[in-house]
N, C-alpha and C. Protein backbone atom coordinates (compact mmCIF):
# COMPACT_ATOMS: atom_id res chain seq x y z
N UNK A 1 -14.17 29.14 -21.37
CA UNK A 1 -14.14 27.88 -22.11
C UNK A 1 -12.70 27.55 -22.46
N UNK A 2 -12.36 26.47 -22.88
CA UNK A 2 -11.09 25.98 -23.20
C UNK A 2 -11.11 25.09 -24.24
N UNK A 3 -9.68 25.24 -24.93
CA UNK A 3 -9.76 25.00 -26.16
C UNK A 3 -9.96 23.37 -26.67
N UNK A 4 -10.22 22.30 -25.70
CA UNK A 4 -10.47 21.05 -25.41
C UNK A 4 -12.19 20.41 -26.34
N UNK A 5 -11.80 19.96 -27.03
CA UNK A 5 -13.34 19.42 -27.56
C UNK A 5 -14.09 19.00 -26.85
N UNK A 6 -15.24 18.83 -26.92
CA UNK A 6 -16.43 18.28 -25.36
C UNK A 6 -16.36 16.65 -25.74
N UNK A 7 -16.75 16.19 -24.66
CA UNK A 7 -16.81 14.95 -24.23
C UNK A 7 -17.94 14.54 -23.58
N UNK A 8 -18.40 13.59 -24.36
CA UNK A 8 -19.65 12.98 -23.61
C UNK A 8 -19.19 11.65 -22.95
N UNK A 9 -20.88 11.77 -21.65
CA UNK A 9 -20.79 10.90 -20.25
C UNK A 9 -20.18 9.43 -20.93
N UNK A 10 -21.09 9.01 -21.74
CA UNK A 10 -20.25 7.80 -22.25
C UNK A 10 -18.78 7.30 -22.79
N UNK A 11 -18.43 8.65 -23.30
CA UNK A 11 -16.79 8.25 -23.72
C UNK A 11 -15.98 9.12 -22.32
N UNK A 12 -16.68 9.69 -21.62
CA UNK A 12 -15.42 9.76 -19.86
C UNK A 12 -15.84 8.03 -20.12
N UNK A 13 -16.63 7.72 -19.61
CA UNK A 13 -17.10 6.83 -18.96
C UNK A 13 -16.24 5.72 -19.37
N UNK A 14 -15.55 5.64 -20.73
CA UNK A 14 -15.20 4.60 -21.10
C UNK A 14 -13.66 4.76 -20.98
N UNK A 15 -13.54 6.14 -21.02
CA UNK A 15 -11.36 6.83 -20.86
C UNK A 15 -11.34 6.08 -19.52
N UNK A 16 -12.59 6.51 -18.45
CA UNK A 16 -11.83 6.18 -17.32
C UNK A 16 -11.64 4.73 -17.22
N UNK A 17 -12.46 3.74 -17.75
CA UNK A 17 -12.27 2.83 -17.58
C UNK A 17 -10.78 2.13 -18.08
N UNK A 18 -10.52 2.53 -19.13
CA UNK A 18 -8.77 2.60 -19.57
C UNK A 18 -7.87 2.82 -18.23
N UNK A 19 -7.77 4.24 -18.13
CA UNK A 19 -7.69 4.18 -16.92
C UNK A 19 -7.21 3.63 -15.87
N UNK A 20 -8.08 2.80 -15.14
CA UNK A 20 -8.95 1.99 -14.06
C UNK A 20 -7.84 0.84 -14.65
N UNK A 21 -7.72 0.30 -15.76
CA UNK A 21 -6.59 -0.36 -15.96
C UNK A 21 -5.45 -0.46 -15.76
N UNK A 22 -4.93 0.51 -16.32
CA UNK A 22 -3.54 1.47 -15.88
C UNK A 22 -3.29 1.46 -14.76
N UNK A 23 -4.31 1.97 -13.69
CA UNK A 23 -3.94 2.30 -12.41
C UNK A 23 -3.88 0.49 -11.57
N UNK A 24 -4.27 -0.24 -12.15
CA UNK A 24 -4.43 -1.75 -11.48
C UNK A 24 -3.08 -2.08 -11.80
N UNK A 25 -2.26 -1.94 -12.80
CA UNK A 25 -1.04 -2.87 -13.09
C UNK A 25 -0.12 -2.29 -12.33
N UNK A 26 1.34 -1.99 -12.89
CA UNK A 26 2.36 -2.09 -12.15
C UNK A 26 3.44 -1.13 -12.94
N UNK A 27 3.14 -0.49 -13.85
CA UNK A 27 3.89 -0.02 -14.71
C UNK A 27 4.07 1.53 -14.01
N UNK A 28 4.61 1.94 -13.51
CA UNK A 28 4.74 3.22 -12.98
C UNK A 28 4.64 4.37 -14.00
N UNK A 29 5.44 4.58 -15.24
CA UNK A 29 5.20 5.53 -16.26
C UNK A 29 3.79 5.58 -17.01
N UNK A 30 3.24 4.63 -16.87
CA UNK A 30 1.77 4.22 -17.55
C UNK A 30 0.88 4.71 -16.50
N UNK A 31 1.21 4.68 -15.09
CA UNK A 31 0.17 5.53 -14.23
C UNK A 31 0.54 6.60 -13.89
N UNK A 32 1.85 7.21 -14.43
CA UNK A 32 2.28 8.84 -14.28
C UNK A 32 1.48 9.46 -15.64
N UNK A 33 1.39 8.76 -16.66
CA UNK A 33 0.78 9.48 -18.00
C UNK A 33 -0.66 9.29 -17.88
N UNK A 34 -1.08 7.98 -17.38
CA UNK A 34 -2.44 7.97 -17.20
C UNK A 34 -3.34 9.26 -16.33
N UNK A 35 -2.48 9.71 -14.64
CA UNK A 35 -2.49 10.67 -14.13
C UNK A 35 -2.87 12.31 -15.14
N UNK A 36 -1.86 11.75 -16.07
CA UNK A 36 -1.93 13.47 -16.43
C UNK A 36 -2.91 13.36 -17.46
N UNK A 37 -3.39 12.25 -18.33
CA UNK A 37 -4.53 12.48 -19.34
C UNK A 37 -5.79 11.82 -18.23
N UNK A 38 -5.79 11.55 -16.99
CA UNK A 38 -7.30 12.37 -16.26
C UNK A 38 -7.23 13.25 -16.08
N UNK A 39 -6.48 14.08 -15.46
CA UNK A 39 -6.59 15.67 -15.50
C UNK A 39 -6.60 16.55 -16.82
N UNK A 40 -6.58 15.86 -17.94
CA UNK A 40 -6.79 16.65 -18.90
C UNK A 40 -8.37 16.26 -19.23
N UNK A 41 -8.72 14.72 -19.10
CA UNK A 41 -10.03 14.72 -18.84
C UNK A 41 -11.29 14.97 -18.17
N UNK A 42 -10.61 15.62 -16.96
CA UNK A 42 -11.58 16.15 -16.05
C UNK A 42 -11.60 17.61 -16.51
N UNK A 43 -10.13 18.88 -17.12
CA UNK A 43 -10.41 19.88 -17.62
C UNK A 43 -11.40 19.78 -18.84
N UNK A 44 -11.15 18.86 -19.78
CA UNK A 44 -12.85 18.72 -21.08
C UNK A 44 -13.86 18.64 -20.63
N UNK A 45 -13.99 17.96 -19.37
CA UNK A 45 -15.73 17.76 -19.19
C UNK A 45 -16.45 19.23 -18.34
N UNK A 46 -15.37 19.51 -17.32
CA UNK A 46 -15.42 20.79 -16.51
C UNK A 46 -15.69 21.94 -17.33
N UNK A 47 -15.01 22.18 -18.34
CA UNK A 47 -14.98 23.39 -19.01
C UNK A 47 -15.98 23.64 -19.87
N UNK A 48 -16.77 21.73 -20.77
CA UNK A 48 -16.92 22.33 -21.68
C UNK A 48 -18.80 21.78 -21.05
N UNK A 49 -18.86 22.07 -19.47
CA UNK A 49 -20.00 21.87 -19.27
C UNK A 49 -20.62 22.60 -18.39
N UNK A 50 -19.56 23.47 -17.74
CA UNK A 50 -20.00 24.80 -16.89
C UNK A 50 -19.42 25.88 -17.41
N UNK A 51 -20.27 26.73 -17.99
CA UNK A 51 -19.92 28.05 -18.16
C UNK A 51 -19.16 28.90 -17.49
N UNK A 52 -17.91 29.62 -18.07
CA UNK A 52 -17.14 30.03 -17.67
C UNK A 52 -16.39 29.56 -16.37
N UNK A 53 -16.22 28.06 -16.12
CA UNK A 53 -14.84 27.67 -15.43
C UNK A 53 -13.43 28.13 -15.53
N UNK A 54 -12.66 28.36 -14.96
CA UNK A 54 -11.89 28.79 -14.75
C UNK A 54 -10.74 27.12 -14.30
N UNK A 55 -10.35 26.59 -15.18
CA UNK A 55 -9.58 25.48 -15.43
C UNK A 55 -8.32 25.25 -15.02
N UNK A 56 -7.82 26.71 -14.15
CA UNK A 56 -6.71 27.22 -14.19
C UNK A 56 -5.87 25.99 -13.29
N UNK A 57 -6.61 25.66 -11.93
CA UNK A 57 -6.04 24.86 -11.09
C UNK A 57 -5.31 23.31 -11.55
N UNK A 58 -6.42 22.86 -12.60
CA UNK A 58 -6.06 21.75 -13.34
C UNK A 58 -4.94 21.93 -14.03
N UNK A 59 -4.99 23.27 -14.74
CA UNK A 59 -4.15 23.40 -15.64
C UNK A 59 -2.37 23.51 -14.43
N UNK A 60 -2.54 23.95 -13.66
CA UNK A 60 -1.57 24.13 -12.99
C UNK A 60 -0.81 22.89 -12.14
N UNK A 61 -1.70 21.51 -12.11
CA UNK A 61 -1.56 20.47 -11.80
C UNK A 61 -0.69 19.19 -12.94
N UNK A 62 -1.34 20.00 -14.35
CA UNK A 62 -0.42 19.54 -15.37
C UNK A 62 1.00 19.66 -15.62
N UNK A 63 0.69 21.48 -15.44
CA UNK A 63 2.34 21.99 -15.27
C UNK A 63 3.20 20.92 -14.47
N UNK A 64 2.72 20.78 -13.12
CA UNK A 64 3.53 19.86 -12.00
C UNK A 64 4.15 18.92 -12.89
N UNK A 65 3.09 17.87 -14.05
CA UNK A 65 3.23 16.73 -14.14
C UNK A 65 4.48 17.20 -15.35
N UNK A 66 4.37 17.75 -15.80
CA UNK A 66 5.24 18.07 -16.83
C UNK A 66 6.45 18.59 -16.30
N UNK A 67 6.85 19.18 -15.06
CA UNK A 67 7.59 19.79 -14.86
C UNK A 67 8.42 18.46 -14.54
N UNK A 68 7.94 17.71 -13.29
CA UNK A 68 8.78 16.34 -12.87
C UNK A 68 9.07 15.35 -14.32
N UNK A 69 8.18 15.39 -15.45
CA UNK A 69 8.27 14.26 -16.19
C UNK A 69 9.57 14.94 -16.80
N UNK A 70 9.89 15.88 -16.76
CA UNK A 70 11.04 16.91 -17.48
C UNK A 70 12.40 16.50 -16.53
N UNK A 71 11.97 16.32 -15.50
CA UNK A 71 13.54 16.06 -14.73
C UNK A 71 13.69 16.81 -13.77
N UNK A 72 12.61 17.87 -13.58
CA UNK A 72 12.64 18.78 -12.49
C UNK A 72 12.66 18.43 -10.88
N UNK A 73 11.83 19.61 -10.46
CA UNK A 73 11.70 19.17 -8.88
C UNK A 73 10.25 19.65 -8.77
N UNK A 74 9.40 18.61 -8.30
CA UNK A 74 8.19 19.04 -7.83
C UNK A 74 8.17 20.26 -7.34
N UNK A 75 7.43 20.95 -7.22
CA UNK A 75 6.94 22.57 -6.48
C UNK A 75 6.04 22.27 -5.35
N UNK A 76 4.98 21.46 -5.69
CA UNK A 76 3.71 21.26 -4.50
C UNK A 76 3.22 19.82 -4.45
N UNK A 77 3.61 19.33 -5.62
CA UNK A 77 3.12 17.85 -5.47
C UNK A 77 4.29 16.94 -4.32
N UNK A 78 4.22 16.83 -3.20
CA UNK A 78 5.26 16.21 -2.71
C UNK A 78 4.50 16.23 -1.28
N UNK A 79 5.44 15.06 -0.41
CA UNK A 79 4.74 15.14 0.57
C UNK A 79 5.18 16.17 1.82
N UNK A 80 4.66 17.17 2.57
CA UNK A 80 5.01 17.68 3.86
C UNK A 80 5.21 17.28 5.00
N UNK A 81 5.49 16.15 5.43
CA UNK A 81 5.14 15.30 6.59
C UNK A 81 6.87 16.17 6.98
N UNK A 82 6.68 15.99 8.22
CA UNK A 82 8.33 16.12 8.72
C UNK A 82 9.01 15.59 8.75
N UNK A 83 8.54 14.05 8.95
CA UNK A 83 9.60 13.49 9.42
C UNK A 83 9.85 12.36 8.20
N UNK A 84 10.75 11.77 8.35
CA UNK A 84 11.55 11.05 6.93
C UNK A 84 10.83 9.65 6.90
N UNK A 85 11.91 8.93 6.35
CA UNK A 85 11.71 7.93 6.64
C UNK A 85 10.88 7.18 5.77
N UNK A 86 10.59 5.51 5.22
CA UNK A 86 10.13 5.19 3.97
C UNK A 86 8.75 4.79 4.14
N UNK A 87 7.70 5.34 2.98
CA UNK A 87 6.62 5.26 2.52
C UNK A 87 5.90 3.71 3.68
N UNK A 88 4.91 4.24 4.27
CA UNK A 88 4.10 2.85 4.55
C UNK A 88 3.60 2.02 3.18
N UNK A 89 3.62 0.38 3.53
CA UNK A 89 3.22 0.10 2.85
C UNK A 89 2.61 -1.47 3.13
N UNK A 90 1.11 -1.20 3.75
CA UNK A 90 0.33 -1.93 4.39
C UNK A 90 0.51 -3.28 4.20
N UNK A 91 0.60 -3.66 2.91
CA UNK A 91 0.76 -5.56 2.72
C UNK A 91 2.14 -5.83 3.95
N UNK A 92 3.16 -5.15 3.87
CA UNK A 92 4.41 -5.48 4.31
C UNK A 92 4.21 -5.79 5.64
N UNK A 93 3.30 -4.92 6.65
CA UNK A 93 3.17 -4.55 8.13
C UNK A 93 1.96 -5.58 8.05
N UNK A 94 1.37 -6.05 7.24
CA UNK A 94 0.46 -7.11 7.62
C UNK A 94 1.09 -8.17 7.81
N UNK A 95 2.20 -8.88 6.67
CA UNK A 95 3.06 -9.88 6.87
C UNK A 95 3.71 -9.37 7.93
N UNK A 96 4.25 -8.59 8.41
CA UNK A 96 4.98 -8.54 9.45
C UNK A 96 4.63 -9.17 10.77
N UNK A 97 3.18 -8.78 10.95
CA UNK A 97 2.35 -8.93 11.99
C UNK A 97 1.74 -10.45 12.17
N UNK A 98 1.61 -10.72 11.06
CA UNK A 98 2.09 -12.32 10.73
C UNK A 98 2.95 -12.83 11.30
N UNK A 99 3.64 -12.34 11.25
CA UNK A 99 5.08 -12.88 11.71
C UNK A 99 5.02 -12.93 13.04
N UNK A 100 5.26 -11.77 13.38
CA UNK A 100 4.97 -11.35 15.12
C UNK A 100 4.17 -12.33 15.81
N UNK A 101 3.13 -12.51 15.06
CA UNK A 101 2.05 -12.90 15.86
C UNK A 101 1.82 -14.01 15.93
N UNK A 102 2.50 -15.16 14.73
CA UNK A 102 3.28 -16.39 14.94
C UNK A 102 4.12 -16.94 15.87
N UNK A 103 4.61 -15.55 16.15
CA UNK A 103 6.24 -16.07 17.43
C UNK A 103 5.21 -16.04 18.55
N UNK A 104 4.73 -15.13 18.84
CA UNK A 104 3.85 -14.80 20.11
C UNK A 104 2.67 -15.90 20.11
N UNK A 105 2.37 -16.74 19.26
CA UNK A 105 1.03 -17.64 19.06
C UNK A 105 2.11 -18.90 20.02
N UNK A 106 2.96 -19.41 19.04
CA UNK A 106 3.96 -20.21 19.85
C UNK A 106 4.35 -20.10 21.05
N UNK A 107 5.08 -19.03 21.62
CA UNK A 107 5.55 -18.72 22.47
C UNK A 107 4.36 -18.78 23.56
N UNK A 108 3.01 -18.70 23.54
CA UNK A 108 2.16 -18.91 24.38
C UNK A 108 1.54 -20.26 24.27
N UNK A 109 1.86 -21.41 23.34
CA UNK A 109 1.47 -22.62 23.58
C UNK A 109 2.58 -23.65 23.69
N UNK A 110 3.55 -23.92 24.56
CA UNK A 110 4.45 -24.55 24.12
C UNK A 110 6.11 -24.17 23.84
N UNK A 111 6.01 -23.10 23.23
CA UNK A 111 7.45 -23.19 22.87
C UNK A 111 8.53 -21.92 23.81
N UNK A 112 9.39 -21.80 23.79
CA UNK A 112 9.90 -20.61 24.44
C UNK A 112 10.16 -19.72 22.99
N UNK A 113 10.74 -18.35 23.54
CA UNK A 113 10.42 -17.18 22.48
C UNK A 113 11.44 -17.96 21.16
N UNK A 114 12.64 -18.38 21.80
CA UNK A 114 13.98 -18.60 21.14
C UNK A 114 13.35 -19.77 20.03
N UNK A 115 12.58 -20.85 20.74
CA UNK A 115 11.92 -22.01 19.75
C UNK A 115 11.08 -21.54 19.03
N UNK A 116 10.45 -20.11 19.19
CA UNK A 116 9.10 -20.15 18.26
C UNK A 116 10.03 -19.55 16.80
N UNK A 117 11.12 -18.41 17.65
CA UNK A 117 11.69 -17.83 16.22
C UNK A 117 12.16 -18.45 15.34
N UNK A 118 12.58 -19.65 15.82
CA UNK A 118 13.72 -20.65 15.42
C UNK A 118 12.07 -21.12 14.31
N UNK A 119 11.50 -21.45 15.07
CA UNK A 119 10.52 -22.44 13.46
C UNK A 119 9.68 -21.29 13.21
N UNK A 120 9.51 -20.18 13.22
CA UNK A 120 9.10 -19.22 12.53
C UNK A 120 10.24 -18.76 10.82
N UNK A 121 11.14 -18.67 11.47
CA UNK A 121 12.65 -18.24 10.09
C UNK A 121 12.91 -19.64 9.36
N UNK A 122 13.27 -20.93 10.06
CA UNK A 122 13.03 -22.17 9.27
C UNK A 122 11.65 -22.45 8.11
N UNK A 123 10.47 -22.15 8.70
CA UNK A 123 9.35 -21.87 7.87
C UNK A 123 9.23 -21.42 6.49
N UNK A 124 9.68 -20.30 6.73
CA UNK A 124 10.04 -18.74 5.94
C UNK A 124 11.28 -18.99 4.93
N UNK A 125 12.31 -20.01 5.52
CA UNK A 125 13.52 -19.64 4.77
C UNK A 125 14.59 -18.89 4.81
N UNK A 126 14.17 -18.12 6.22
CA UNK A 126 15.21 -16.95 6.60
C UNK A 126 15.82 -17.27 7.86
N UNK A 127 16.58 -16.44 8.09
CA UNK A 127 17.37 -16.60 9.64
C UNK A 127 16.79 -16.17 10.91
N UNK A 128 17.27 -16.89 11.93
CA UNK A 128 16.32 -16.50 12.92
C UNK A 128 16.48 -14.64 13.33
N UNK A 129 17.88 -14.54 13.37
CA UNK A 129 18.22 -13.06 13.52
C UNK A 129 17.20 -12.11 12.75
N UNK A 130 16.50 -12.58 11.38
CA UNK A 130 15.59 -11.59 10.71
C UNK A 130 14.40 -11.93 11.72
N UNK A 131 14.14 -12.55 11.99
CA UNK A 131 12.73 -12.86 12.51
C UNK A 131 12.63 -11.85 13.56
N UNK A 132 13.66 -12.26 14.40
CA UNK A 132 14.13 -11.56 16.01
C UNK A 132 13.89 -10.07 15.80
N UNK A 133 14.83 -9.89 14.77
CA UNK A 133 14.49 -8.07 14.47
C UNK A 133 13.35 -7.59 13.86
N UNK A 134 12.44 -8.27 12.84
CA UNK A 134 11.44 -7.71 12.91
C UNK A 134 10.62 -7.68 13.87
N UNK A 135 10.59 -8.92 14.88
CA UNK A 135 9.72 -8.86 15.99
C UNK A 135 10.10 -7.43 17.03
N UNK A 136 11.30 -7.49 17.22
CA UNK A 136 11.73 -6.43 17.92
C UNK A 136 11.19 -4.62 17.36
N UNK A 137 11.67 -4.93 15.81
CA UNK A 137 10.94 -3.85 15.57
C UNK A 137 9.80 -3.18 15.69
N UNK A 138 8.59 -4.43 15.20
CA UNK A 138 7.36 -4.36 14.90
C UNK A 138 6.88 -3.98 16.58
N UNK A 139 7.33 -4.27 17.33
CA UNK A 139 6.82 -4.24 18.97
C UNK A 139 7.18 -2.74 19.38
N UNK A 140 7.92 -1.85 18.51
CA UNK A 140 8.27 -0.60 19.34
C UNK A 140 8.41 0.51 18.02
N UNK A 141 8.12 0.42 16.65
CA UNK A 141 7.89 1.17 15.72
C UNK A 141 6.34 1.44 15.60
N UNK A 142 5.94 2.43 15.16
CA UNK A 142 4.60 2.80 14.73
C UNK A 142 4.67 2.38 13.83
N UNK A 143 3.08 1.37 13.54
CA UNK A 143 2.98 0.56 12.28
C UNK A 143 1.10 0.96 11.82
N UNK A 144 1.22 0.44 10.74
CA UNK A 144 -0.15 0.60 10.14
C UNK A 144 -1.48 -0.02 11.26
N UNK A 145 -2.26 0.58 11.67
CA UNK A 145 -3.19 0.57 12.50
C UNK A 145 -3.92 -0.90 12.44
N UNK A 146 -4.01 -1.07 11.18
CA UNK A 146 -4.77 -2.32 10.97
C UNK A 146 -4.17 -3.38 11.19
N UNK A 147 -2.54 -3.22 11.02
CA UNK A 147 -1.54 -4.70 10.87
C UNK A 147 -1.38 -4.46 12.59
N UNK A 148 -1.40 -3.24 12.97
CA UNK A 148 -0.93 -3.53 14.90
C UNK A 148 -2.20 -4.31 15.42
N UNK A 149 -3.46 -4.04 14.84
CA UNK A 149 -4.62 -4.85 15.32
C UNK A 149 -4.99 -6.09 15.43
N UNK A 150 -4.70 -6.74 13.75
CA UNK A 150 -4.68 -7.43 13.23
C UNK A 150 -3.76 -8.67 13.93
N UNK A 151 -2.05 -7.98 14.18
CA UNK A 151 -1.35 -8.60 15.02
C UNK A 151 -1.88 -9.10 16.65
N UNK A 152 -2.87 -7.92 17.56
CA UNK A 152 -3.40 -8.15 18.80
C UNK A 152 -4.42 -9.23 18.84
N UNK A 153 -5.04 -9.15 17.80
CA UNK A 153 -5.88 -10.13 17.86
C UNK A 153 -5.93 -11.83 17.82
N UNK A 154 -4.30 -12.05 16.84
CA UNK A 154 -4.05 -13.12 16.21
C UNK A 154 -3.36 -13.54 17.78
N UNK A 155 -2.73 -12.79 18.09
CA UNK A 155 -1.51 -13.19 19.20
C UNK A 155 -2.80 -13.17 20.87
N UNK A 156 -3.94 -12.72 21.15
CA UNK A 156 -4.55 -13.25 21.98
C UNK A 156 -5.94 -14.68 21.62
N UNK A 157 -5.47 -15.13 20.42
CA UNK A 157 -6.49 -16.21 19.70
C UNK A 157 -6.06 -16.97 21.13
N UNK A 158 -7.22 -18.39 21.60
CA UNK A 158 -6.80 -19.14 22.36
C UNK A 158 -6.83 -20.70 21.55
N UNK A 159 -6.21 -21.36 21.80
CA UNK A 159 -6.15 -22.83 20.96
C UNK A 159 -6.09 -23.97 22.34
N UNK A 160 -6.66 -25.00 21.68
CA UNK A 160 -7.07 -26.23 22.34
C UNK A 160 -6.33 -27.05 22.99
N UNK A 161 -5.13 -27.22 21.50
CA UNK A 161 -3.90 -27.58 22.00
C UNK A 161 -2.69 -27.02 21.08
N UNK A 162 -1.57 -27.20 21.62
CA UNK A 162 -0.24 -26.78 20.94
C UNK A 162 -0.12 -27.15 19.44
N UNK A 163 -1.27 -28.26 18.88
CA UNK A 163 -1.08 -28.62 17.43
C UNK A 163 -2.01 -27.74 17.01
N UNK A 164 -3.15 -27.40 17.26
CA UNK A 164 -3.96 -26.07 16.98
C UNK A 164 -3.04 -24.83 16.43
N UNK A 165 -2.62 -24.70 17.93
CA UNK A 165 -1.70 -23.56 17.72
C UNK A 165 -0.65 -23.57 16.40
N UNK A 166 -0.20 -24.66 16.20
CA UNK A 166 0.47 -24.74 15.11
C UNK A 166 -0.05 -24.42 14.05
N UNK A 167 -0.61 -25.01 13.80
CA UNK A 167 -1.72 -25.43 12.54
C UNK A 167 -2.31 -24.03 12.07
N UNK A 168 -2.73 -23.20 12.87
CA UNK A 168 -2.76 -21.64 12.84
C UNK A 168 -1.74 -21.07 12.18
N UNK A 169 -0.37 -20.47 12.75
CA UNK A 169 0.71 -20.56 12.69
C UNK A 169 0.81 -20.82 11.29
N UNK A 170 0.79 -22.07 11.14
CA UNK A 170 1.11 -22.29 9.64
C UNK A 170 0.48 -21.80 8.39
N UNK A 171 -0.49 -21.49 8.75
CA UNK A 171 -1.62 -20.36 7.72
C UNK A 171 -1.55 -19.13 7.90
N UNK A 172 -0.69 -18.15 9.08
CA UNK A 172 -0.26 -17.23 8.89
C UNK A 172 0.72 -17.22 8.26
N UNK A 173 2.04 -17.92 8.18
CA UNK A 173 2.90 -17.73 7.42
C UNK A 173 2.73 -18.55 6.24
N UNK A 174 1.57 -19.09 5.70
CA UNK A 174 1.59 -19.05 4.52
C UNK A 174 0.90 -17.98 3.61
N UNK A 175 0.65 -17.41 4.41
CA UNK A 175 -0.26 -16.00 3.98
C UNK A 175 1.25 -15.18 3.51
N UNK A 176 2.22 -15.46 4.45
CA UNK A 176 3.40 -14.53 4.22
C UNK A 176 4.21 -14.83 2.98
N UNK A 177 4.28 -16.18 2.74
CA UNK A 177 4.44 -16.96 1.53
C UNK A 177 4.43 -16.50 0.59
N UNK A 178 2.98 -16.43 0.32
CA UNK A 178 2.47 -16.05 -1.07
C UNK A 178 2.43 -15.00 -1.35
N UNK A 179 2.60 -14.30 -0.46
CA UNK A 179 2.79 -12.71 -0.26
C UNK A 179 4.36 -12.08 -0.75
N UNK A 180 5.17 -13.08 -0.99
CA UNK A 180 6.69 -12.77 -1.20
C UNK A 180 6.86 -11.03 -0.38
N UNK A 181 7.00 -11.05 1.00
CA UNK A 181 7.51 -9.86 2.20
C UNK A 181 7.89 -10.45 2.94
């Protein structure tokens, strides 16, 4: 047992929903502390509802959190992957593919590659050179499975006519819009 007072289904029920808050916003220290008081909430309910648990693992997951909130260096919480390089992060590779798949929507009704980039970055607000390189990128980097799909699909759509095609086009990158990526 552990020295944690018991907790009933209704008040988890209601921490986590706190919680469930926390983890929706944007505040990063508010979902590093939120993190560590569920794991102190999952050690109260664990302990004080199965006989003789052994809490130890949780407890050792706290340590982590305490150790980094201290200034340290993670021990195990971190990622192993080999290779470097920055965090996926799916909204971005969806707009991307947006993008992509705008130039390539154009470029197959009408325009040449150079005209589609050109009113793809005019659109957007950006230069054509950004456009160019993400397209370039997005065509030969490994990207999120769903945004490479997502992109195949948009870029073999067929349209009626070249104002179709536009008109498309223009609801992908307003998707990118509102999306500020």
């Amino acid at each position: 047992m552990d020295f944690n007072p018991p907790i009933s289904a209704a008040e988890l029920k209601n921490e986590f929903d706190k919680l469930k808050e926390v983890f929706l916003g944007t505040d990063s220290q508010a979902k590093y502390d939120a993190a560590s008081n569920m794991m102190v909430l999952m050690s109260r309910v664990l302990s004080n509802h199965i006989q003789s648990l052994d809490v130890y693992p949780i407890t050792m997951v706290l340590a982590e959190y305490e150790r980094i909130f201290e200034g340290g260096e993670a021990e195990f919480l971190k990622s192993y992957k080999n290779e470097g390089g920055r965090p996926i992060v799916p909204l971005h590779h969806m707009h991307a593919a947006s993008i992509v798949a705008s130039v390539d929507i154009l470029a197959k009704n009408g325009y040449s590659v150079a005209a589609a980039i050109r009113f793809v970055a005019s659109e957007l607000g950006r230069k054509a050179s950004q456009i160019d390189t993400l397209r370039s990128n997005f065509n030969r980097r490994h990207k999120n499975p769903d945004a490479e799909e997502f992109k195949r699909v948009q870029s073999n759509l067929e349209f009626f006519s070249e104002v179709d095609a536009k008109k498309h086009v223009l609801a992908l990158l307003q998707m990118v819009k509102f999306g500020k990526a």
